[in-house]
Coordinates of C-alpha atoms in Angstrom, one line a residue:
X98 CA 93.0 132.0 94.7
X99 CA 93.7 131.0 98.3
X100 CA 96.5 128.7 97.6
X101 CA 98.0 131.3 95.5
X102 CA 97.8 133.7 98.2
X103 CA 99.2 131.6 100.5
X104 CA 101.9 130.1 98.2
X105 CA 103.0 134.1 97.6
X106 CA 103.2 134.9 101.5
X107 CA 105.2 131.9 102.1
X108 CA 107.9 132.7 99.1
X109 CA 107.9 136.6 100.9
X110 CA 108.3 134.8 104.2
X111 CA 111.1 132.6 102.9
X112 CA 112.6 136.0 101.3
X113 CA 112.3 138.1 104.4
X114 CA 113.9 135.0 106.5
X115 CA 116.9 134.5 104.3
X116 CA 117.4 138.4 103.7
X117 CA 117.3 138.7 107.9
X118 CA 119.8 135.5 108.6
X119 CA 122.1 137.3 105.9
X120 CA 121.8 140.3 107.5
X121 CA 122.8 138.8 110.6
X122 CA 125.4 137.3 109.6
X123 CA 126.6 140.0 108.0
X124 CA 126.8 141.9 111.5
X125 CA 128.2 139.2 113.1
X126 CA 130.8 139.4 110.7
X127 CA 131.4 143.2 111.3
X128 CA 131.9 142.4 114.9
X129 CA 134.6 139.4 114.5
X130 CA 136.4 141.7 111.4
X131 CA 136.4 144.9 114.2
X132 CA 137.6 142.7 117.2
X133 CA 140.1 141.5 114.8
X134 CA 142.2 144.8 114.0
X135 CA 145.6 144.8 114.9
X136 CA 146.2 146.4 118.3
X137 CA 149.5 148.7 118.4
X138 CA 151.7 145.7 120.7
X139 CA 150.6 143.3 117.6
X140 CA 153.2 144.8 115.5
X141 CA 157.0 143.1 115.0
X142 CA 158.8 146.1 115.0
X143 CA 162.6 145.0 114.7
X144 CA 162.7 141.8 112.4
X145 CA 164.5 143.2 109.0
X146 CA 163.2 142.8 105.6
X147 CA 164.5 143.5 102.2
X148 CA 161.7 146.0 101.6
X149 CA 159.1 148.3 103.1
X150 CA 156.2 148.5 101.4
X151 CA 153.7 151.6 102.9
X152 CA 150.1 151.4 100.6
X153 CA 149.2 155.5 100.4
X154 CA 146.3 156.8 102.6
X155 CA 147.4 159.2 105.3
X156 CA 150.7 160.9 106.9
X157 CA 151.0 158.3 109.7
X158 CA 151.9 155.4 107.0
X159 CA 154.3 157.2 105.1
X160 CA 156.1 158.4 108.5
X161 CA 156.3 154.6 110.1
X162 CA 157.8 153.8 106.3
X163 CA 160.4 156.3 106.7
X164 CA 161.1 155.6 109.9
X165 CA 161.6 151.8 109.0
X166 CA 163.8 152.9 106.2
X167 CA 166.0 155.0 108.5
X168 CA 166.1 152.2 111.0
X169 CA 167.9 150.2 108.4
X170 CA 164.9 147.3 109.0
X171 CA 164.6 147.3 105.0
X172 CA 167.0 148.0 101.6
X173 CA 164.4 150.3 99.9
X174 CA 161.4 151.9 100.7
X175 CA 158.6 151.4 97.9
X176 CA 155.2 153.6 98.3
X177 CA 152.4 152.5 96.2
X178 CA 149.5 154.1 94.9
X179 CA 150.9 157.6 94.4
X180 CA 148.8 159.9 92.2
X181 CA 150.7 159.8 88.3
X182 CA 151.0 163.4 88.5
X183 CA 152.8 163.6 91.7
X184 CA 156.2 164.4 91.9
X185 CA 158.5 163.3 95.2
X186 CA 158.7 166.7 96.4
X187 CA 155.1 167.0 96.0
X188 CA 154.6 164.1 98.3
X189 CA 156.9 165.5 100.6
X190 CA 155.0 168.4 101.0
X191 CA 151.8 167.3 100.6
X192 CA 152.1 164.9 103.9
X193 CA 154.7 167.2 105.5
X194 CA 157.3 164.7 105.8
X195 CA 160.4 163.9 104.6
X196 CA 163.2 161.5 103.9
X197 CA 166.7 162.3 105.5
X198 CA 170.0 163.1 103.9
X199 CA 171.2 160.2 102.0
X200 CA 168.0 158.3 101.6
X201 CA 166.3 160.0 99.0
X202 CA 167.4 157.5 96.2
X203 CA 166.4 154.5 98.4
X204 CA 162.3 155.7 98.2
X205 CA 160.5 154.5 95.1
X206 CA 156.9 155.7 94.2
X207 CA 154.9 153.5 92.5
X208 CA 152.0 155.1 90.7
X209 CA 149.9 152.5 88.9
X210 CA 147.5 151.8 91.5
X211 CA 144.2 153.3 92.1
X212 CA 143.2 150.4 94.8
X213 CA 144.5 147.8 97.2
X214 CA 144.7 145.4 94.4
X215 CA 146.5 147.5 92.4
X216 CA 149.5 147.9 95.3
X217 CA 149.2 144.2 95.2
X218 CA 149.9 144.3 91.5
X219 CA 152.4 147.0 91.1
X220 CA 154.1 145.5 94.2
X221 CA 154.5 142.3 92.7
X222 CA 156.0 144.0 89.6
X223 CA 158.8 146.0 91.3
X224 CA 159.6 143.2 93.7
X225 CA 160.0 140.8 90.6
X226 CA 162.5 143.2 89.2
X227 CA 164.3 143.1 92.7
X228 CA 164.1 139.6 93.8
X229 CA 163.3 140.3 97.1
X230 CA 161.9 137.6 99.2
X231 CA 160.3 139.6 102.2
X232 CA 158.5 142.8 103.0
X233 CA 157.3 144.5 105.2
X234 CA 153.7 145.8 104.7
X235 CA 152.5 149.2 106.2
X236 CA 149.0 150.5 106.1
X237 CA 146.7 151.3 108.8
X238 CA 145.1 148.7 111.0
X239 CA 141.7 148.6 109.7
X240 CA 142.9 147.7 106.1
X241 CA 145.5 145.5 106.8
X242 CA 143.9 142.3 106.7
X243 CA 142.3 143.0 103.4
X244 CA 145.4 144.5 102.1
X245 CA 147.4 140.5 103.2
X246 CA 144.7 139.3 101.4
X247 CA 145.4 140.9 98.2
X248 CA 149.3 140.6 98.9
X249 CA 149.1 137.0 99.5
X250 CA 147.0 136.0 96.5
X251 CA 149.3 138.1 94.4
X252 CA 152.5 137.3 95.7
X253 CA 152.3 133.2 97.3
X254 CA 155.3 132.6 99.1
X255 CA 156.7 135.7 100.3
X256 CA 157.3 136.9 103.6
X257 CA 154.9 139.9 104.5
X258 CA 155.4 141.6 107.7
X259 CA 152.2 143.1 108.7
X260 CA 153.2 146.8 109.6
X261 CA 149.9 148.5 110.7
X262 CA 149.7 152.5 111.9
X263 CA 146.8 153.8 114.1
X264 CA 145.0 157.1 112.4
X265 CA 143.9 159.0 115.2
X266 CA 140.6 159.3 113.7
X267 CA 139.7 155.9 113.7
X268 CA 138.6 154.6 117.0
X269 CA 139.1 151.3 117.4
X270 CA 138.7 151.1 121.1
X271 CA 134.6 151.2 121.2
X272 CA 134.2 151.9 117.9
X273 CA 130.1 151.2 117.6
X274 CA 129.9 154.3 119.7
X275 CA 131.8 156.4 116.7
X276 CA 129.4 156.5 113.8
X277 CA 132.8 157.5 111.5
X278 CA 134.8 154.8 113.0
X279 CA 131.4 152.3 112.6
X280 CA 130.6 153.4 108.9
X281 CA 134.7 153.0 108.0
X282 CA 134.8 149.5 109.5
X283 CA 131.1 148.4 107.8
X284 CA 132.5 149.5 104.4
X285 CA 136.0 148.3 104.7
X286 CA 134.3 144.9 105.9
X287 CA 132.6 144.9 102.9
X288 CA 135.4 145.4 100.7
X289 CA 137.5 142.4 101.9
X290 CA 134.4 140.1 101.8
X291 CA 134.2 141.3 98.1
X292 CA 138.0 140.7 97.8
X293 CA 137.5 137.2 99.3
X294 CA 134.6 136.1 97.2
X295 CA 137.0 137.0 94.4
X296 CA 140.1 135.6 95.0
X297 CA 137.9 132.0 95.7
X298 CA 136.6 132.1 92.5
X299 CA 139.7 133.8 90.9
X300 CA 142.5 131.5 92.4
X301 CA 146.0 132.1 92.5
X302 CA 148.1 134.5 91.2
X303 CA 149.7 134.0 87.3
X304 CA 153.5 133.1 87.2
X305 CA 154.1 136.7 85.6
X306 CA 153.0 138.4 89.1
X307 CA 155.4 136.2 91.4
X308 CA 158.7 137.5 92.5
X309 CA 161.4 135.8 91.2
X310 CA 163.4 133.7 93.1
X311 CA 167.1 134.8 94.1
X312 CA 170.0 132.3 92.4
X313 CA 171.4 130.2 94.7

């Protein structure tokens, strides 16, 4: 009776020890993923691509896209993740921007994701069609290295320009004293360690998801 007793404390102990090292860990984690965000000089603003990529989620990314567009630092302008049922002039509106005169038919919307590895997927498919060999990737800060992630699994080999825009609501400066900012970064934390553990066990991307490669 005693050694049972004993023998079921122990296992608990054990339990509570590992759960507590996890959790650590787990923090720890947090802090190197926050201290890690692109800061706003991190960005290569001037080095052309063949395409801009902007993953949907917020005015700011789809205004740096544009902008990129205009600057002439990319051919096409491709915006994943755009809901089925909305139109161009919908998204216009809806984020209260716009393309200028004449580059309208260089803007693309993608609407077959519903997540970041959806753009990854979708991505892949239109830059296969294209044969482009670089892009240029624009999301905010605090979901670009997941988004890389997902971009390099699917697409090995191609150039990716990180891209990343600052939402003024996420307050990266500090952020443990912003419980929004802290609860955004501990989910989105959790999402790429998810995406990691998947892509490890996954592997690398099928031939049909590559871009194909320009003719000499």
């Amino acid at each position: 009776m005693v050694r049972s007793l004993l023998s079921s404390l122990v296992v608990r102990a054990t339990l509570l020890g590992v759960l507590a090292l996890m959790v650590l860990a787990w923090v720890a984690g947090l802090v190197w993923f926050a201290g890690a965000i692109p800061a706003p000089r991190d960005a290569d603003e001037d080095r052309p691509v063949d395409a801009i990529v902007v993953l949907t989620g917020g005015s700011e990314r789809i205004r740096a896209g544009l902008s990129l567009l205009e600057a002439g630092l990319g051919e096409a302008l491709f915006i994943s993740g755009v809901p089925e049922q909305v139109a161009e002039d919908d998204l216009w509106q809806a984020f209260g921007v716009a393309p200028s005169a004449g580059m309208a038919d260089r803007v693309v919307l993608g609407h077959a994701a519903a997540d970041t590895l959806g753009n990854a997927e979708e991505t892949a498919a239109w830059v296969r069609k294209k044969g482009y060999q670089s892009l240029r990737l624009v999301t905010a800060a605090y979901h670009m290295r997941r988004a890389l992630l997902e971009f390099r699994s699917m697409m090995p080999g191609m150039t990716l320009i990180p891209h990343p825009v600052f939402p003024p609501h996420v307050k990266q400066d500090e952020w443990w004293r912003f419980p929004g900012t802290t609860l955004l970064l501990a989910r989105e934390y959790t999402k790429y360690l998810v995406a990691w553990a998947r892509l490890s066990v996954r592997g690398p991307a099928p031939a049909s998801a590559l871009p194909a490669k320009e003719s000499p």
